[in-house]
PDB file of C-alpha atoms in Angstrom:
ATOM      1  CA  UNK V   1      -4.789  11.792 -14.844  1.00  0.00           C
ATOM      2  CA  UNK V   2      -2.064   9.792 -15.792  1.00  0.00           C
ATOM      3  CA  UNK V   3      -1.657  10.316 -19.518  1.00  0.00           C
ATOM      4  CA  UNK V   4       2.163  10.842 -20.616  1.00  0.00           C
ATOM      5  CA  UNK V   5       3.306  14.153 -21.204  1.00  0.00           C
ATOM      6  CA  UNK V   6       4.228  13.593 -24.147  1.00  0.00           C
ATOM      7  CA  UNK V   7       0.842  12.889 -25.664  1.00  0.00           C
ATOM      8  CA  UNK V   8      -0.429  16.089 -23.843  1.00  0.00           C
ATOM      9  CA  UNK V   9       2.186  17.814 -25.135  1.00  0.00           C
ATOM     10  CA  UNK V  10       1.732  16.336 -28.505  1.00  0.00           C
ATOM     11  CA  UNK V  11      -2.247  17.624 -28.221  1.00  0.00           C
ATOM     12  CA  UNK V  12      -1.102  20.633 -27.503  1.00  0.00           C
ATOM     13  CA  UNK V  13       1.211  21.030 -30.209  1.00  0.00           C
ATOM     14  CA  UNK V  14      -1.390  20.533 -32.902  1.00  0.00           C
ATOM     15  CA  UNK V  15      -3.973  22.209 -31.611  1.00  0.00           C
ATOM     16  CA  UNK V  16      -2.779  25.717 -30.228  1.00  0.00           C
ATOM     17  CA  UNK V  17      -5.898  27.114 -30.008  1.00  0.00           C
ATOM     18  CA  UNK V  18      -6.886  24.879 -27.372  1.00  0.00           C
ATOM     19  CA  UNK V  19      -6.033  24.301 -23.447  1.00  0.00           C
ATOM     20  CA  UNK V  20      -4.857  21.573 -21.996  1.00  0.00           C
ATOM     21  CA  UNK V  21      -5.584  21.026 -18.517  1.00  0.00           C
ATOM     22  CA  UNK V  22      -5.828  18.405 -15.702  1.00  0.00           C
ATOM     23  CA  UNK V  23      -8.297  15.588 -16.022  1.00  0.00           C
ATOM     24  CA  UNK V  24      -7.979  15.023 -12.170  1.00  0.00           C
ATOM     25  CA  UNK V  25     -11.064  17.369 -11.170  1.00  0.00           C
ATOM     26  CA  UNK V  26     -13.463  14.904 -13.233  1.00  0.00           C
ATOM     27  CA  UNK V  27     -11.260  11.552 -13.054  1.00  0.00           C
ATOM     28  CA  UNK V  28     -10.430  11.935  -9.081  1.00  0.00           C
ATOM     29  CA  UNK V  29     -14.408  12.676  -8.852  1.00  0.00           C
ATOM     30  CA  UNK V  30     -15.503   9.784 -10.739  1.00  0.00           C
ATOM     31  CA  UNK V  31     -13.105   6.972  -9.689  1.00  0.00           C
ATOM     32  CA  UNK V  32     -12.666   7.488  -6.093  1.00  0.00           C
ATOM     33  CA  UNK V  33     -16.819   6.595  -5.409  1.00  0.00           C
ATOM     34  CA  UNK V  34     -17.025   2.455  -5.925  1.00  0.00           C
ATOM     35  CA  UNK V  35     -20.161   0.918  -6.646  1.00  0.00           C
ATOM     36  CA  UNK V  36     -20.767  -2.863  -5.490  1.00  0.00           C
ATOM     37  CA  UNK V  37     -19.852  -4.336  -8.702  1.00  0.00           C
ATOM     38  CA  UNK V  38     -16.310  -2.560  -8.302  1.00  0.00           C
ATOM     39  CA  UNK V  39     -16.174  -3.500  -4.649  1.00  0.00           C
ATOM     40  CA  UNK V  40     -16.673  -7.173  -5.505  1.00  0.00           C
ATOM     41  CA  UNK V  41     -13.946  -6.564  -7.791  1.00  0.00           C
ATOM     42  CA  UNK V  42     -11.593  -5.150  -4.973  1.00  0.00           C
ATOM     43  CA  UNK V  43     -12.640  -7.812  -2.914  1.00  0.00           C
ATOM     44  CA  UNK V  44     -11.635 -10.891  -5.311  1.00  0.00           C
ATOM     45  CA  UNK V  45      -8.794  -9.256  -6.063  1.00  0.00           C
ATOM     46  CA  UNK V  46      -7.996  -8.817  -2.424  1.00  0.00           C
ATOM     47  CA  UNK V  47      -8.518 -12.415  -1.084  1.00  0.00           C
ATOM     48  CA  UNK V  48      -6.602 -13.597  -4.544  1.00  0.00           C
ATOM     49  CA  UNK V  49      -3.382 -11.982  -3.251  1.00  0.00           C
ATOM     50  CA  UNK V  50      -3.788 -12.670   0.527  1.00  0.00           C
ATOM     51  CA  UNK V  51      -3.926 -16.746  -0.877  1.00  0.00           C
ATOM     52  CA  UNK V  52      -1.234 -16.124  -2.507  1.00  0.00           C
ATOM     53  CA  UNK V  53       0.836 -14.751   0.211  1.00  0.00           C
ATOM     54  CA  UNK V  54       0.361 -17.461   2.609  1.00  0.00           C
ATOM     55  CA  UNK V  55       1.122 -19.317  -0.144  1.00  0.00           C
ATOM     56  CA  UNK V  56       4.686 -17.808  -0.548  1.00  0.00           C
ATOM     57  CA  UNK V  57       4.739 -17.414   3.159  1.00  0.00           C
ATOM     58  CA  UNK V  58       4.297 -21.403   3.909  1.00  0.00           C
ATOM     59  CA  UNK V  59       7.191 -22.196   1.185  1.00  0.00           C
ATOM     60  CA  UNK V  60       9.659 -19.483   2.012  1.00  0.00           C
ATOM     61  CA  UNK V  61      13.043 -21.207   3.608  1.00  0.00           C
ATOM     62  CA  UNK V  62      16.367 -19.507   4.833  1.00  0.00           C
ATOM     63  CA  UNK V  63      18.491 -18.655   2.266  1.00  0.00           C
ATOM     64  CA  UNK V  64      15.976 -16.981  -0.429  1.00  0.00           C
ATOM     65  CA  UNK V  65      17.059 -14.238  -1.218  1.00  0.00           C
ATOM     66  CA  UNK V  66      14.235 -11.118  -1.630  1.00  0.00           C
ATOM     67  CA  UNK V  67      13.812 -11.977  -5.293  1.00  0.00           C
ATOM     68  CA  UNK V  68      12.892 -15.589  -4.564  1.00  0.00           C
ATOM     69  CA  UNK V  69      10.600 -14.852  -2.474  1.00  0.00           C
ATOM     70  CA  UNK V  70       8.909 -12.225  -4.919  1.00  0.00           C
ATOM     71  CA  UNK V  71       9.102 -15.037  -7.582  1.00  0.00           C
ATOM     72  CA  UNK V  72       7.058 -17.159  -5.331  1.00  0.00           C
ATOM     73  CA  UNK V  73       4.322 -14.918  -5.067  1.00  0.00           C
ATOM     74  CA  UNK V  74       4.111 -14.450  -8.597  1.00  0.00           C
ATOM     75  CA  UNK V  75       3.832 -17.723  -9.206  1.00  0.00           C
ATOM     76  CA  UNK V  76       1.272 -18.151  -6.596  1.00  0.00           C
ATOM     77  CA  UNK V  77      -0.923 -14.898  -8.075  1.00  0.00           C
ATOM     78  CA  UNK V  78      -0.503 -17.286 -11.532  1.00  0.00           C
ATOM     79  CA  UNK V  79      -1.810 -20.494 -10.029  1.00  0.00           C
ATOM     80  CA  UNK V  80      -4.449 -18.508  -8.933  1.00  0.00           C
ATOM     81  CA  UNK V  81      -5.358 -17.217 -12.430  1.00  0.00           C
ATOM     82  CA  UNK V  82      -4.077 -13.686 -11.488  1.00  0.00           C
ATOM     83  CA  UNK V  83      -1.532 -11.330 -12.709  1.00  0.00           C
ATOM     84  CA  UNK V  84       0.120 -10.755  -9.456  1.00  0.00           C
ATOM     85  CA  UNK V  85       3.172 -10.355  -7.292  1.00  0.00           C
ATOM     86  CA  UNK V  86       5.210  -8.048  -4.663  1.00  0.00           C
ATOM     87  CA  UNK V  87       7.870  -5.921  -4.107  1.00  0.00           C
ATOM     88  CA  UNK V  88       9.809  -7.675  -0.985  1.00  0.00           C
ATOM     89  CA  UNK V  89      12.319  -6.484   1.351  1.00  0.00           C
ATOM     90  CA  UNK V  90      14.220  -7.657   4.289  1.00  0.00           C
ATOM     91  CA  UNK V  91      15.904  -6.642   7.860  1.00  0.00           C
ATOM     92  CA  UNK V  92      17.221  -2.797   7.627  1.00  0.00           C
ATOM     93  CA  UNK V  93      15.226  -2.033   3.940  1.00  0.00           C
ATOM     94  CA  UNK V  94      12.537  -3.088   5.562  1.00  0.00           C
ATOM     95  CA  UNK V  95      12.022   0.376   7.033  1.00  0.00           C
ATOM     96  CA  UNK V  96      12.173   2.007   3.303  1.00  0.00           C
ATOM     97  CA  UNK V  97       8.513   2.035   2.062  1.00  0.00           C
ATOM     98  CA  UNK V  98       9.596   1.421  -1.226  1.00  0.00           C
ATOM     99  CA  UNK V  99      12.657  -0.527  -0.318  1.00  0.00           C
ATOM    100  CA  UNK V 100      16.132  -1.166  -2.069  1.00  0.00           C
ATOM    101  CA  UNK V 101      17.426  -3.194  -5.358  1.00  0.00           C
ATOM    102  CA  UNK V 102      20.381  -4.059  -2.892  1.00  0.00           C
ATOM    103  CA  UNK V 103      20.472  -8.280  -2.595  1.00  0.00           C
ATOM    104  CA  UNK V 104      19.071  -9.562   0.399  1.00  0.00           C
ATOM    105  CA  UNK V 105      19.226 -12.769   1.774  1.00  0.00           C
ATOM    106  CA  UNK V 106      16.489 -14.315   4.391  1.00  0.00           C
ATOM    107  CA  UNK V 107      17.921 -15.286   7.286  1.00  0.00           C
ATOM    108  CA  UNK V 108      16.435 -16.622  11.101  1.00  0.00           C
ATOM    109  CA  UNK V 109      14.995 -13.785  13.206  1.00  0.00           C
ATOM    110  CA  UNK V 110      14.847 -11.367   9.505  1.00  0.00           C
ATOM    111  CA  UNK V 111      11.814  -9.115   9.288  1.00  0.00           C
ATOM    112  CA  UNK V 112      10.148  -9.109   5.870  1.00  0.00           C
ATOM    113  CA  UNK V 113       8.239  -6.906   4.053  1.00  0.00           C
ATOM    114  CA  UNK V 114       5.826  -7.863   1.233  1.00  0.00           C
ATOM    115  CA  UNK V 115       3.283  -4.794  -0.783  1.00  0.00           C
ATOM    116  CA  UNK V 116       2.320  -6.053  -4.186  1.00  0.00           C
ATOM    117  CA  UNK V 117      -1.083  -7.172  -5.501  1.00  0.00           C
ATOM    118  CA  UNK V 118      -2.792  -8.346  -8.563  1.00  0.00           C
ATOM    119  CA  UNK V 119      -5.882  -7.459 -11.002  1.00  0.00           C
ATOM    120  CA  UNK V 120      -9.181  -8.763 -11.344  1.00  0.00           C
ATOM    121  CA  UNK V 121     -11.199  -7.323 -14.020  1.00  0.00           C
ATOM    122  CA  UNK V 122      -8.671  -4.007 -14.076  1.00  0.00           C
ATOM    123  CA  UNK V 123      -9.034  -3.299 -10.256  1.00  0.00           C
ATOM    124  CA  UNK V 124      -6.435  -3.288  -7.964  1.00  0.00           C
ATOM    125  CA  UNK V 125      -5.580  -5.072  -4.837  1.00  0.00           C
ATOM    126  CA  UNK V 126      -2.568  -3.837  -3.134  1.00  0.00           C
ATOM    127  CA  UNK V 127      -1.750  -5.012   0.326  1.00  0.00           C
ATOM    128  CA  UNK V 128       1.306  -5.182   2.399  1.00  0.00           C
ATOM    129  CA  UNK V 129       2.533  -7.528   4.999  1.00  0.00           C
ATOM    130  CA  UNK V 130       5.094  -7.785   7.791  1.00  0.00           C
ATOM    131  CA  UNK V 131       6.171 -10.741   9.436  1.00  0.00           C
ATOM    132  CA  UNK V 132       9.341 -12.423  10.853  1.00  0.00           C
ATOM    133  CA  UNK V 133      11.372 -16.061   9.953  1.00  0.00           C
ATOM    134  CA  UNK V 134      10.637 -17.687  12.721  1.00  0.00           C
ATOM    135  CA  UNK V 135      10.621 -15.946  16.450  1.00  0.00           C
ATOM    136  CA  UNK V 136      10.453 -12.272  16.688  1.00  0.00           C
ATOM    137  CA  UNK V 137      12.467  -9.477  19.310  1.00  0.00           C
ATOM    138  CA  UNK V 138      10.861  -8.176  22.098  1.00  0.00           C
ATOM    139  CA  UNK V 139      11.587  -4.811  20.409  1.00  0.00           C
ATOM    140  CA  UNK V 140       9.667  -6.171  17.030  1.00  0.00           C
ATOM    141  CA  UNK V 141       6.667  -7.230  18.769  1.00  0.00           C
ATOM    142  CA  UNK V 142       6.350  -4.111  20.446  1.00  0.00           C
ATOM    143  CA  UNK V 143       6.782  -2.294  18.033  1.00  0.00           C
ATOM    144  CA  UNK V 144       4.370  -4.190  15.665  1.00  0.00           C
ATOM    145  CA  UNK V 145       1.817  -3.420  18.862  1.00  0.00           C
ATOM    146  CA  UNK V 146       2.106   0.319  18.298  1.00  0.00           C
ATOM    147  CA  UNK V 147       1.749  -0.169  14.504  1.00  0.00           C
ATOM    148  CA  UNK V 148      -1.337  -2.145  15.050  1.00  0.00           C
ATOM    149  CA  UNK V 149      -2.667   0.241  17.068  1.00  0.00           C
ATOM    150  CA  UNK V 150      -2.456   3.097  14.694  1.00  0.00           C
ATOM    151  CA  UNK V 151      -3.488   1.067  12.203  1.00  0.00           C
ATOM    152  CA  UNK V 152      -6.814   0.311  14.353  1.00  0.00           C
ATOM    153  CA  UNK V 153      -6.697   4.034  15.299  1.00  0.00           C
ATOM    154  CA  UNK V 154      -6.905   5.116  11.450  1.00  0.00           C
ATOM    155  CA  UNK V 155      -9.353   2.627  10.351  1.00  0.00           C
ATOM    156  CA  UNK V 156     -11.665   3.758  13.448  1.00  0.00           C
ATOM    157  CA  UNK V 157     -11.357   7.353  12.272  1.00  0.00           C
ATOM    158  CA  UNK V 158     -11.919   6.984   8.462  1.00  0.00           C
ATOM    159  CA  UNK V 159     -15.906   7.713   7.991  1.00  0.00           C
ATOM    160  CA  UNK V 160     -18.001   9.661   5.271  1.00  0.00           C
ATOM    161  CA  UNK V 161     -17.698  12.977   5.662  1.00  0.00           C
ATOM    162  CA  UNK V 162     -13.937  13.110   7.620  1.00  0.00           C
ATOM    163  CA  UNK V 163     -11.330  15.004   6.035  1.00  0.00           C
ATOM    164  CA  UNK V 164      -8.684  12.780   4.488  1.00  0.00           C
ATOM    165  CA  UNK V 165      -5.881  14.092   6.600  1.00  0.00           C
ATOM    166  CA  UNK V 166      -7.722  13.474  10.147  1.00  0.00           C
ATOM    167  CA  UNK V 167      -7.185   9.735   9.509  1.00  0.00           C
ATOM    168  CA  UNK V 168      -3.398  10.105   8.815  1.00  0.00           C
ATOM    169  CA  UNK V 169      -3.874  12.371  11.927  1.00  0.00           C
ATOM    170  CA  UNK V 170      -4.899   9.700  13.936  1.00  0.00           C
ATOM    171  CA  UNK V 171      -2.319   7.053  13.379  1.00  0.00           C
ATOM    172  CA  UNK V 172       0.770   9.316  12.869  1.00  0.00           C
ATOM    173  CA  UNK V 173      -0.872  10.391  16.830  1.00  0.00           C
ATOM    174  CA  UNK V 174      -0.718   6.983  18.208  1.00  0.00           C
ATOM    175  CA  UNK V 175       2.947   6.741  16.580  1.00  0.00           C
ATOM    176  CA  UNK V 176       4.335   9.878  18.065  1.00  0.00           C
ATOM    177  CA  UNK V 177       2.737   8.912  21.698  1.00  0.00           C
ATOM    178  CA  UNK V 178       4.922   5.142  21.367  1.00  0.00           C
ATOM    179  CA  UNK V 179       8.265   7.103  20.973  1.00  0.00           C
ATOM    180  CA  UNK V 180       8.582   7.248  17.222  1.00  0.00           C
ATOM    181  CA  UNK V 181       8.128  11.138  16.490  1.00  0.00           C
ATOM    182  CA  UNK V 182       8.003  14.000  15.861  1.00  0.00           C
ATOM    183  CA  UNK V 183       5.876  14.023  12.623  1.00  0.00           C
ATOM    184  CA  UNK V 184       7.677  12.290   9.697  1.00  0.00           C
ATOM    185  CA  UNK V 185      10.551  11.459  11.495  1.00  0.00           C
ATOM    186  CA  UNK V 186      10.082   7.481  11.830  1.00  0.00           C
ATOM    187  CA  UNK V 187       6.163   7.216  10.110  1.00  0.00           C
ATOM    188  CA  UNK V 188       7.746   9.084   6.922  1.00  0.00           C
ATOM    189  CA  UNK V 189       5.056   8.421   4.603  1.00  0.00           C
ATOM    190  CA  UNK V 190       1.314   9.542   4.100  1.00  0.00           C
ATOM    191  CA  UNK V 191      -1.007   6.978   6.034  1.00  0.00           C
ATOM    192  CA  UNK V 192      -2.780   5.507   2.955  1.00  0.00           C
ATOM    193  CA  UNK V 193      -4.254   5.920  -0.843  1.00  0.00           C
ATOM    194  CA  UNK V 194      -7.473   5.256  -2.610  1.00  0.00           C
ATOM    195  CA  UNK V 195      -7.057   1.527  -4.435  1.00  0.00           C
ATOM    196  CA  UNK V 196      -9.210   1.335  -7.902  1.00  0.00           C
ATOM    197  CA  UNK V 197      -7.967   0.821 -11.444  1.00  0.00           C
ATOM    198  CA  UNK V 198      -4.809   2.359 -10.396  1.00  0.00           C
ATOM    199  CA  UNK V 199      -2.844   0.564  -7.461  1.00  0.00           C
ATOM    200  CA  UNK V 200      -2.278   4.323  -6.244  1.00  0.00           C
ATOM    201  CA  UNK V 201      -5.231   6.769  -7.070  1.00  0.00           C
ATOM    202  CA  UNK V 202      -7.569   9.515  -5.069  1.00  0.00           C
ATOM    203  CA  UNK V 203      -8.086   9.608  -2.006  1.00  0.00           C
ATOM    204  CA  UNK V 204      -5.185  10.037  -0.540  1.00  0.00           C
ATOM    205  CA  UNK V 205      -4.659   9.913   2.911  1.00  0.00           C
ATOM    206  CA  UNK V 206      -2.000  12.494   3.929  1.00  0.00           C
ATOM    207  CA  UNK V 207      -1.953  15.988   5.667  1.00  0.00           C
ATOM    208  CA  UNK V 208      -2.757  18.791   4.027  1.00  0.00           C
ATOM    209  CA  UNK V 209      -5.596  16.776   2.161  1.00  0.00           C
ATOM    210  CA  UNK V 210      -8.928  18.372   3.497  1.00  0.00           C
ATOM    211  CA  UNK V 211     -11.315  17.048   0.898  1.00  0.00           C
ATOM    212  CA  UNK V 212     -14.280  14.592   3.094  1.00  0.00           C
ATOM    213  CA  UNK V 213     -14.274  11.013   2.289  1.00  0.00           C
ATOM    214  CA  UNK V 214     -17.814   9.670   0.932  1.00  0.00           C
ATOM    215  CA  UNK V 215     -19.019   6.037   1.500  1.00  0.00           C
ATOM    216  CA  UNK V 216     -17.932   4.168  -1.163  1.00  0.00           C
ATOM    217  CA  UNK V 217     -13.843   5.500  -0.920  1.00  0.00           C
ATOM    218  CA  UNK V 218     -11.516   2.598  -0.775  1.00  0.00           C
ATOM    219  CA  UNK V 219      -7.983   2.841   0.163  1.00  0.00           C
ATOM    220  CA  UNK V 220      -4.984   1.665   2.071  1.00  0.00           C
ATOM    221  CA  UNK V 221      -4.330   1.917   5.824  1.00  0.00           C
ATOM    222  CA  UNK V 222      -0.742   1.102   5.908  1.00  0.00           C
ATOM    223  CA  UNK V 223       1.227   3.482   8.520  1.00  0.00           C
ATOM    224  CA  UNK V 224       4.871   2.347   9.296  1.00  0.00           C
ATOM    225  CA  UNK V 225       7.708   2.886  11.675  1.00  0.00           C
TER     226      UNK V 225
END
């Protein structure tokens, strides 16, 4: 599915007789169903990074900027035996899902935002956290409530044989009914993705996506405001 262009191209090329499609059809098909050994897998994977977060977390001070932090979670991922680490962000780019290269410093009262993972065996982990240097607003706890509850909402809706897009349905509902709507307007990104070799991969969890999850589908559930 994810094979370069180039070297489709370059298949192509020398054999013109031939047509190159998609692989997603069979790949999406294949990967997307886990069996236990790949769920034990996830799992170890899973609890490796979340160690390694608190890890971070309990050594992050004032004054680290977003690349220290990220360096500490590497490092943690490494003590661990893992190939690891996160993509951080803090205050204002914390609302970006896939942040900023602008520098940002850590300061009292900043929000940060942490989505990395690591690899056990070639499967993924890939998990995000929010949190705050030391107390947080009355406006960040409530709205870390309504997240929460969306979050709960979409994990309560996500069963075998629900369309992908009801579960993005269900938490981009609970977001719209706390104030943060219409549509994509503060949630502006799909609900989740299927997790497996590939940190992103089928299913994804996004409107528009109609295809039933099975048992045995793992993913993110990771709406934002």
């Amino acid at each position: 599915e994810t094979v370069q262009f180039r070297f489709a191209d370059g298949v192509a090329q020398v054999a013109p007789t031939c047509q190159v499609v998609g692989g997603t059809p069979v790949t999406a098909g294949c990967r997307g169903v886990k069996d236990e050994h790949e769920l034990a897998l996830m799992k170890l994977a899973n609890e490796a990074t979340l160690t390694a977060y608190k890890a971070a977390h309990l050594a992050m001070k004032e004054g680290m900027t977003q690349r220290d932090f990220g360096a500490l979670v590497s490092l943690a991922h490494q003590r661990l035996g893992f190939q690891g680490g996160a993509s951080v962000q803090t205050g204002e780019f914390s609302a970006l899902p896939h942040g900023s290269i602008t520098p940002q410093v850590i300061r009292e009262g900043t929000i940060l935002l942490i989505d990395g993972g690591c690899s056990a065996e070639g499967y993924q982990s890939d998990i995000s956290r929010t949190f705050v240097l030391g107390a947080p607003s009355d406006k960040m706890k409530r709205v870390f409530e309504i997240e929460f509850r969306a979050q709960s909402a979409a994990l309560a809706a996500a069963r075998p044989g629900v369309p992908a897009e009801d579960v993005d349905r269900a938490a981009r509902k609970v977001i719209e009914d706390g104030g943060y709507g219409p549509g994509y307007t503060y949630f502006t990104h799909r609900v989740g993705h299927g997790i497996g070799m590939d940190g992103h991969e089928w299913p994804y969890l996004v409107k528009g996506n109609t295809v039933p999850l099975v048992k045995g589908n793992t993913f993110s559930d990771e709406p934002g405001i």
